[in-house]
Coordinates of C-alpha atoms and ligand atoms in Angstrom, one line a residue:
X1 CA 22.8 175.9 -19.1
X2 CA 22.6 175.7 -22.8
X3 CA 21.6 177.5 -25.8
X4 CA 17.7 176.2 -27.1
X5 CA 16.8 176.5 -30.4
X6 CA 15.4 180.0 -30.8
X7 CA 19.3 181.2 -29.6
X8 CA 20.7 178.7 -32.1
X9 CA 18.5 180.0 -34.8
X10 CA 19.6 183.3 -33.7
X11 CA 22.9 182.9 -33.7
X12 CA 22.8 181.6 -37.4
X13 CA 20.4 184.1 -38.7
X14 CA 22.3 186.8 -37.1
X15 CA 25.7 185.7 -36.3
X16 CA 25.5 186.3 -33.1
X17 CA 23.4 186.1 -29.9
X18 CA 23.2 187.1 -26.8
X19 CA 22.7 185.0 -23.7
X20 CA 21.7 187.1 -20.5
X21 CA 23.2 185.9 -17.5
X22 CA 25.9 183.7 -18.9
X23 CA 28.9 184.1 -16.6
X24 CA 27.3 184.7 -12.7
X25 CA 28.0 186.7 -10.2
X26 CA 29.6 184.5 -7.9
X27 CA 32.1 183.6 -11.2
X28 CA 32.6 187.0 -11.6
X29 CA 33.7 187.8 -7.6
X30 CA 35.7 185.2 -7.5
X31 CA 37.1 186.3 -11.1
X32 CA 37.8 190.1 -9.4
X33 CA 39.3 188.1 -6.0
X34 CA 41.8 186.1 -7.8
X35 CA 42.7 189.4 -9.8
X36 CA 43.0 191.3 -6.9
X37 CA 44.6 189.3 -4.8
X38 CA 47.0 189.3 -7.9
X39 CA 47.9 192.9 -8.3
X40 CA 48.7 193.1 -4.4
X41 CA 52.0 191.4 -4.6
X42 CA 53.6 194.3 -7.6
X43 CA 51.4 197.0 -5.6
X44 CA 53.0 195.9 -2.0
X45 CA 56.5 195.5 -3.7
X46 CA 56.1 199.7 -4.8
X47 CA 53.9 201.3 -2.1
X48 CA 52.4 201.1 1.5
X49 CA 49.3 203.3 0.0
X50 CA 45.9 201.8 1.3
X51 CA 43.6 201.9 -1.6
X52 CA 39.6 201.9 -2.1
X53 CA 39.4 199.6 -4.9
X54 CA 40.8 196.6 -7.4
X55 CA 40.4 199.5 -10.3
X56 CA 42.3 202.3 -8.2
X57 CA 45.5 199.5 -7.5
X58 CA 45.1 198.8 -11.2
X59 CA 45.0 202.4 -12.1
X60 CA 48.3 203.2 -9.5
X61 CA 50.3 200.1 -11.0
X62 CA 49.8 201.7 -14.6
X63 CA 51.4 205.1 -13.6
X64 CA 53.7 204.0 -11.5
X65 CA 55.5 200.6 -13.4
X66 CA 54.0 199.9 -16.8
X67 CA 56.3 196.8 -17.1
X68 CA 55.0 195.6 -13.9
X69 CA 51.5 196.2 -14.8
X70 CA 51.9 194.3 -18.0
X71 CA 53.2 191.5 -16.3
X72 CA 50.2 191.6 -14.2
X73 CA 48.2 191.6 -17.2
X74 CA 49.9 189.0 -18.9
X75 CA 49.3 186.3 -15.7
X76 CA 45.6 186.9 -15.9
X77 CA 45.0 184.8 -18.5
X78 CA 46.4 181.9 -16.5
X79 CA 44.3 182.3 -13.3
X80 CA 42.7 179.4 -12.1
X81 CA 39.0 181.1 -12.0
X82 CA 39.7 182.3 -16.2
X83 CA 40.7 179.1 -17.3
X84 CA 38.2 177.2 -15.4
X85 CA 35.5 179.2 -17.1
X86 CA 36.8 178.4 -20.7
X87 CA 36.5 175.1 -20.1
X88 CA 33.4 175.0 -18.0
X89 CA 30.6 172.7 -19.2
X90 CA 28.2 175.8 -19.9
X91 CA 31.4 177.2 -22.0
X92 CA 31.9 173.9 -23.8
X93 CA 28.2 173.1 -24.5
X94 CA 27.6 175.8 -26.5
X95 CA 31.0 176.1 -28.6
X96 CA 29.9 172.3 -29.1
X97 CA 26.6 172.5 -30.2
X98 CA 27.2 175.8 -32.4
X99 CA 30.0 174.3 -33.7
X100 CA 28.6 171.2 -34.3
X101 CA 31.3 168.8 -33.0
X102 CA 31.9 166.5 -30.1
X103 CA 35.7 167.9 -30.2
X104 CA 36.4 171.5 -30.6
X105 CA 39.8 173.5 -29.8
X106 CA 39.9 175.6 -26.7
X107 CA 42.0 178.9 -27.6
X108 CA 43.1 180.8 -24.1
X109 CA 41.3 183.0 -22.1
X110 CA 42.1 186.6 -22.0
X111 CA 40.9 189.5 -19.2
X112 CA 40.3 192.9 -21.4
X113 CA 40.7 196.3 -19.4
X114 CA 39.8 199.8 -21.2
X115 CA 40.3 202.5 -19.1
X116 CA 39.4 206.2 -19.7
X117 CA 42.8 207.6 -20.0
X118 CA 43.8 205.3 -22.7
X119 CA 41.1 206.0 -25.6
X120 CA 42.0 202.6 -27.0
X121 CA 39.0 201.3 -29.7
X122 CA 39.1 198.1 -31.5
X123 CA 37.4 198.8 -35.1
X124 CA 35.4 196.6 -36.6
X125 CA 36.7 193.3 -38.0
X126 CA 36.1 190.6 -38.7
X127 CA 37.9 187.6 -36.4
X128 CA 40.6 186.2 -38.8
X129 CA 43.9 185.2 -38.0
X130 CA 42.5 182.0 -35.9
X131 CA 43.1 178.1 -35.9
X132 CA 40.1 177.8 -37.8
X133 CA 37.9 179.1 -40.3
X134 CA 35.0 178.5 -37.6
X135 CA 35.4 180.2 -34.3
X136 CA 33.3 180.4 -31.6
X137 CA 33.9 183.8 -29.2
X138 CA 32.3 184.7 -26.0
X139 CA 32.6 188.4 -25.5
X140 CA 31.2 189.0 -21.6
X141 CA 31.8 192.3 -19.9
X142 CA 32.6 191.6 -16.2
X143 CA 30.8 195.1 -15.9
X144 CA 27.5 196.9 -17.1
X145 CA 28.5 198.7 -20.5
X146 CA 26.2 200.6 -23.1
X147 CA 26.5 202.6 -26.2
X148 CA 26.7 206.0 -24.0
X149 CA 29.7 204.9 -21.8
X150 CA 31.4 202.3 -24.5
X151 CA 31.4 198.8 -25.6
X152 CA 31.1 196.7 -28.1
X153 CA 29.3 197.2 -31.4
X154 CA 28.3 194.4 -34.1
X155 CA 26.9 194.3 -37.6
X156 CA 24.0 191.8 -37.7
X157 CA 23.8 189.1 -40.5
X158 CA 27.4 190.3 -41.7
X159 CA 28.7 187.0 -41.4
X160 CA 26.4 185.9 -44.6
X161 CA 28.8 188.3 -46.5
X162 CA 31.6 186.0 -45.9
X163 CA 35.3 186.9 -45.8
X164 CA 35.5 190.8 -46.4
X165 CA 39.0 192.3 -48.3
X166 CA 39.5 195.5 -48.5
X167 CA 42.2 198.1 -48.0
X168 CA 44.9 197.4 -45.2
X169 CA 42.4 194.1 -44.3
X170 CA 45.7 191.9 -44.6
X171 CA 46.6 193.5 -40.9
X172 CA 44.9 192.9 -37.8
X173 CA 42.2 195.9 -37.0
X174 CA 44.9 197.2 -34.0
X175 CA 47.4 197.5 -36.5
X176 CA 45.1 199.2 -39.0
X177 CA 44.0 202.0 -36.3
X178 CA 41.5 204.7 -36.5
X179 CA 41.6 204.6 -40.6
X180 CA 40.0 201.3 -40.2
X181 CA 36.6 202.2 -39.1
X182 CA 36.3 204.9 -41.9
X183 CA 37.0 202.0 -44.1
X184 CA 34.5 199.5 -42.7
X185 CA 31.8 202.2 -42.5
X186 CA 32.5 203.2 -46.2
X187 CA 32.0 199.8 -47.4
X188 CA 28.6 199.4 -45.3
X189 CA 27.7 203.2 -46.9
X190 CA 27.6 201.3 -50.4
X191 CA 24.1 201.1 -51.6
X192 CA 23.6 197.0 -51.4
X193 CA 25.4 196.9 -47.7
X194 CA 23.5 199.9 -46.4
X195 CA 21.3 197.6 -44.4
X196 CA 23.9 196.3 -42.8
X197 CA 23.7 198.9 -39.7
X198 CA 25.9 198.1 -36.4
X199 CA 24.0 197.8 -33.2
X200 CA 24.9 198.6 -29.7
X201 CA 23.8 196.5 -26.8
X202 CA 23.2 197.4 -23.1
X203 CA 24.9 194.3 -21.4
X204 CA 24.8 194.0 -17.9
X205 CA 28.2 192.2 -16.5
X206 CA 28.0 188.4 -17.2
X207 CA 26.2 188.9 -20.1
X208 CA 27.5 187.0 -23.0
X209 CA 27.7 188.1 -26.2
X210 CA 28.4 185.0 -28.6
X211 CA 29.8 185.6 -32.1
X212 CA 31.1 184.1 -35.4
X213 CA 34.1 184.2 -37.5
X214 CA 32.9 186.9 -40.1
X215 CA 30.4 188.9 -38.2
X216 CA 31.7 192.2 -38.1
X217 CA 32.0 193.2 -34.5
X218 CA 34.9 195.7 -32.5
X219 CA 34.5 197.9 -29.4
X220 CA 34.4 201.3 -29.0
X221 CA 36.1 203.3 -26.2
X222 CA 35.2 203.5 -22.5
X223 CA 34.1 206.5 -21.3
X224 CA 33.4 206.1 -17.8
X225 CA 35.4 206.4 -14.7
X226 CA 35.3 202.6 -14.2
X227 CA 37.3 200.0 -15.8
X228 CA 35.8 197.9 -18.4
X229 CA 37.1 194.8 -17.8
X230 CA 35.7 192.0 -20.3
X231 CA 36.2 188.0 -20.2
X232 CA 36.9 186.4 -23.8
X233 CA 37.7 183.5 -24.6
X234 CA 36.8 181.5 -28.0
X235 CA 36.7 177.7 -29.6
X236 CA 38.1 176.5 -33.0
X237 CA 36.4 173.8 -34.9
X238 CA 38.8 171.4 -35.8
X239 CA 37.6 170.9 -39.4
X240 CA 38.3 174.2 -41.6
X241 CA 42.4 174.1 -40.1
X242 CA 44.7 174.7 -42.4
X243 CA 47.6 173.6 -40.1
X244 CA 45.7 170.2 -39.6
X245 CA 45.6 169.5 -43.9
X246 CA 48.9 171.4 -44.9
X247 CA 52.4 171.1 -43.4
X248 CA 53.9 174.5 -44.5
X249 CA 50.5 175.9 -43.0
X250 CA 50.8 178.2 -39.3
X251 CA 49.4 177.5 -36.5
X252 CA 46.9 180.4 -37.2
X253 CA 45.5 181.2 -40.3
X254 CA 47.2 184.3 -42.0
X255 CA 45.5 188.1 -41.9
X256 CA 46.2 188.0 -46.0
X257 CA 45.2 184.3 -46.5
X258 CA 41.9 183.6 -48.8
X259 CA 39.8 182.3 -45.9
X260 CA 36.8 181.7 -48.8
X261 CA 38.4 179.0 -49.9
X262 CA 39.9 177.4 -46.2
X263 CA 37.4 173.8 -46.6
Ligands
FE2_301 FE1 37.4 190.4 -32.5

C-alpha cells in the first residue's frame, strides 16, 4: 500500500491526510495479544481475579499499582508487533515519499491509552521538539473514535502558517495545560486566521491519520467507557537536523528554538 497522488496532493494542501484502512485488523489483534499477554504477568503477580477484558486488567493494574502499570506502559513501545509496524514497508513508503528521501529517521513507537477517569487532553500544538524540522506522524486509533466520544482534532492548511510563537509556546502543550487551548483558539479568533477552523474526524480503528510538523493538531478527551488506545509513531527527515550541522545542537530540536530558520 501507498499513498497516490490525490493523498499526496492532500497532504500538502492540507497538511494532513487521512488513509482509511492503514493499520489492519489482523495488526491490530495481534497488537491487543502481544499487550495482553503483557499485562498478565504484573496482573497474575497482584490478583487471582478472572477478568472480561484487556481494558478491565488495564483498568485493575491502574488502581491497584500505578508503578507497575507504568512499567507496563513503558514496555509497549518495545513489543515486537509496535516496532514491526514502524518499520513496515507500508510505514516506510509513505514517510519516504512525503518526505522525499530514500533515508529517513525512524523515531519510536508509542501505544497511547486515554481512559475516562483520567480527563487527560492534549491541546493543540504544533509538533516541535523533534530531530527534524520535517516530521512525518502517523496518528491511528486502534479503536473507533469521533468528536462525540473524543479524539483527535486538527486545523487544516495550518501548516502554511509556519512555526507559531506565542505565549508559554516555548513548553510542550502538556506542560502548558488547559490555558493552552484558550491560547491557540484566541489566535485562530483573530480576523485573518478565522478560517482556520479545527475539524473532527470519525476514524474507524486502523485508520491513519498522517500529519506534518506545523499543522496544528491535539486530542481531546475520551468520553467513553472504553479505552482509547492509539498507535503513533513518526519519521524525521534527515536534512533540516540541527544536531547533524551543529555540534552544541541536541538531539531534539528545542521547544524555544526559531524552527523558521532550521535549513
Ligand atoms: Fe503532537
Amino acid at each position: 500500500m501507498s499513498l497516490n497522488k490525490k493523498d499526496i496532493n492532500k497532504f500538502h494542501e492540507n497538511g494532513f491526510v487521512i488513509i482509511k484502512n492503514f493499520l489492519k485488523k489482523k495488526e491490530i489483534n495481534k497488537i491487543f495479544f502481544q499487550m495482553e499477554e503483557m499485562i498478565d504477568i504484573p496482573i497474575k503477580n497482584i490478583s487471582k481475579k478472572k477478568f472480561k477484558s484487556f481494558d478491565e486488567k488495564y483498568l485493575y493494574l491502574l488502581k491497584k499499582n500505578k508503578i507497575l502499570k507504568s512499567h507496563f506502559y513503558d514496555l509497549t513501545k518495545l513489543l515486537d508487533s509496535i516496532v514491526n509496524i514502524a518499520v513496515s514497508k507500508k510505514f516506510l513508503n509513505v514517510g519516504k515519499k512525503l518526505l522525499k528521501s530514500d533515508t529517513i529517521l525512524v523515531d519510536t513507537p508509542q501505544i497511547r491509552a486515554d481512559h475516562k477517569s483520567d480527563k487527560r487532553f492534549l491541546p493543540q500544538h504544533q509538533e516541535l521538539n523533534q530531530i527534524s524540522k520535517d516530521v512525518i506522524s502517523f496518528w491511528v486509533p486502534l479503536v473507533n473514535v469521533n468528536k462525540k466520544g473524543g479524539g483527535i482534532f486538527l486545523r487544516p492548511k495550518t501548516h502554511h502558517l509556519g512555526h507559531l510563537t506565542f505565549k508559554n509556546s516555548n513548553m510542550s502543550a502538556t506542560s502548558d495545560s488547559r490555558k493552552r487551548q484558550k491560547t491557540v483558539d484566541k489566535i485562530f479568533s483573530k480576523n485573518k486566521l478565522k478560517k482556520y477552523k479545527s475539524i473532527y474526524p470519525s476514524l474507524n480503528a486502523g485508520d491513519a491519520v498522517i500529519f506534518q510538523t506545523f499543522v496544528f493538531h491535539g486530542t481531546t478527551p475520551n468520553k467513553l467507557d472504553r479505552i482509547r488506545w492509539t498507535y503513533i509513531s513518526r519519521f524525521n527527515s534527515i536534512n533540516k537536523t540541527p544536531y547533524l550541522k551543529n555540534a552544541r545542537s541536541t538531539l531534539r530540536i528545542p521547544y524555544d528554538a526559531d524552527y523558521n530558520n532550521i535549513i
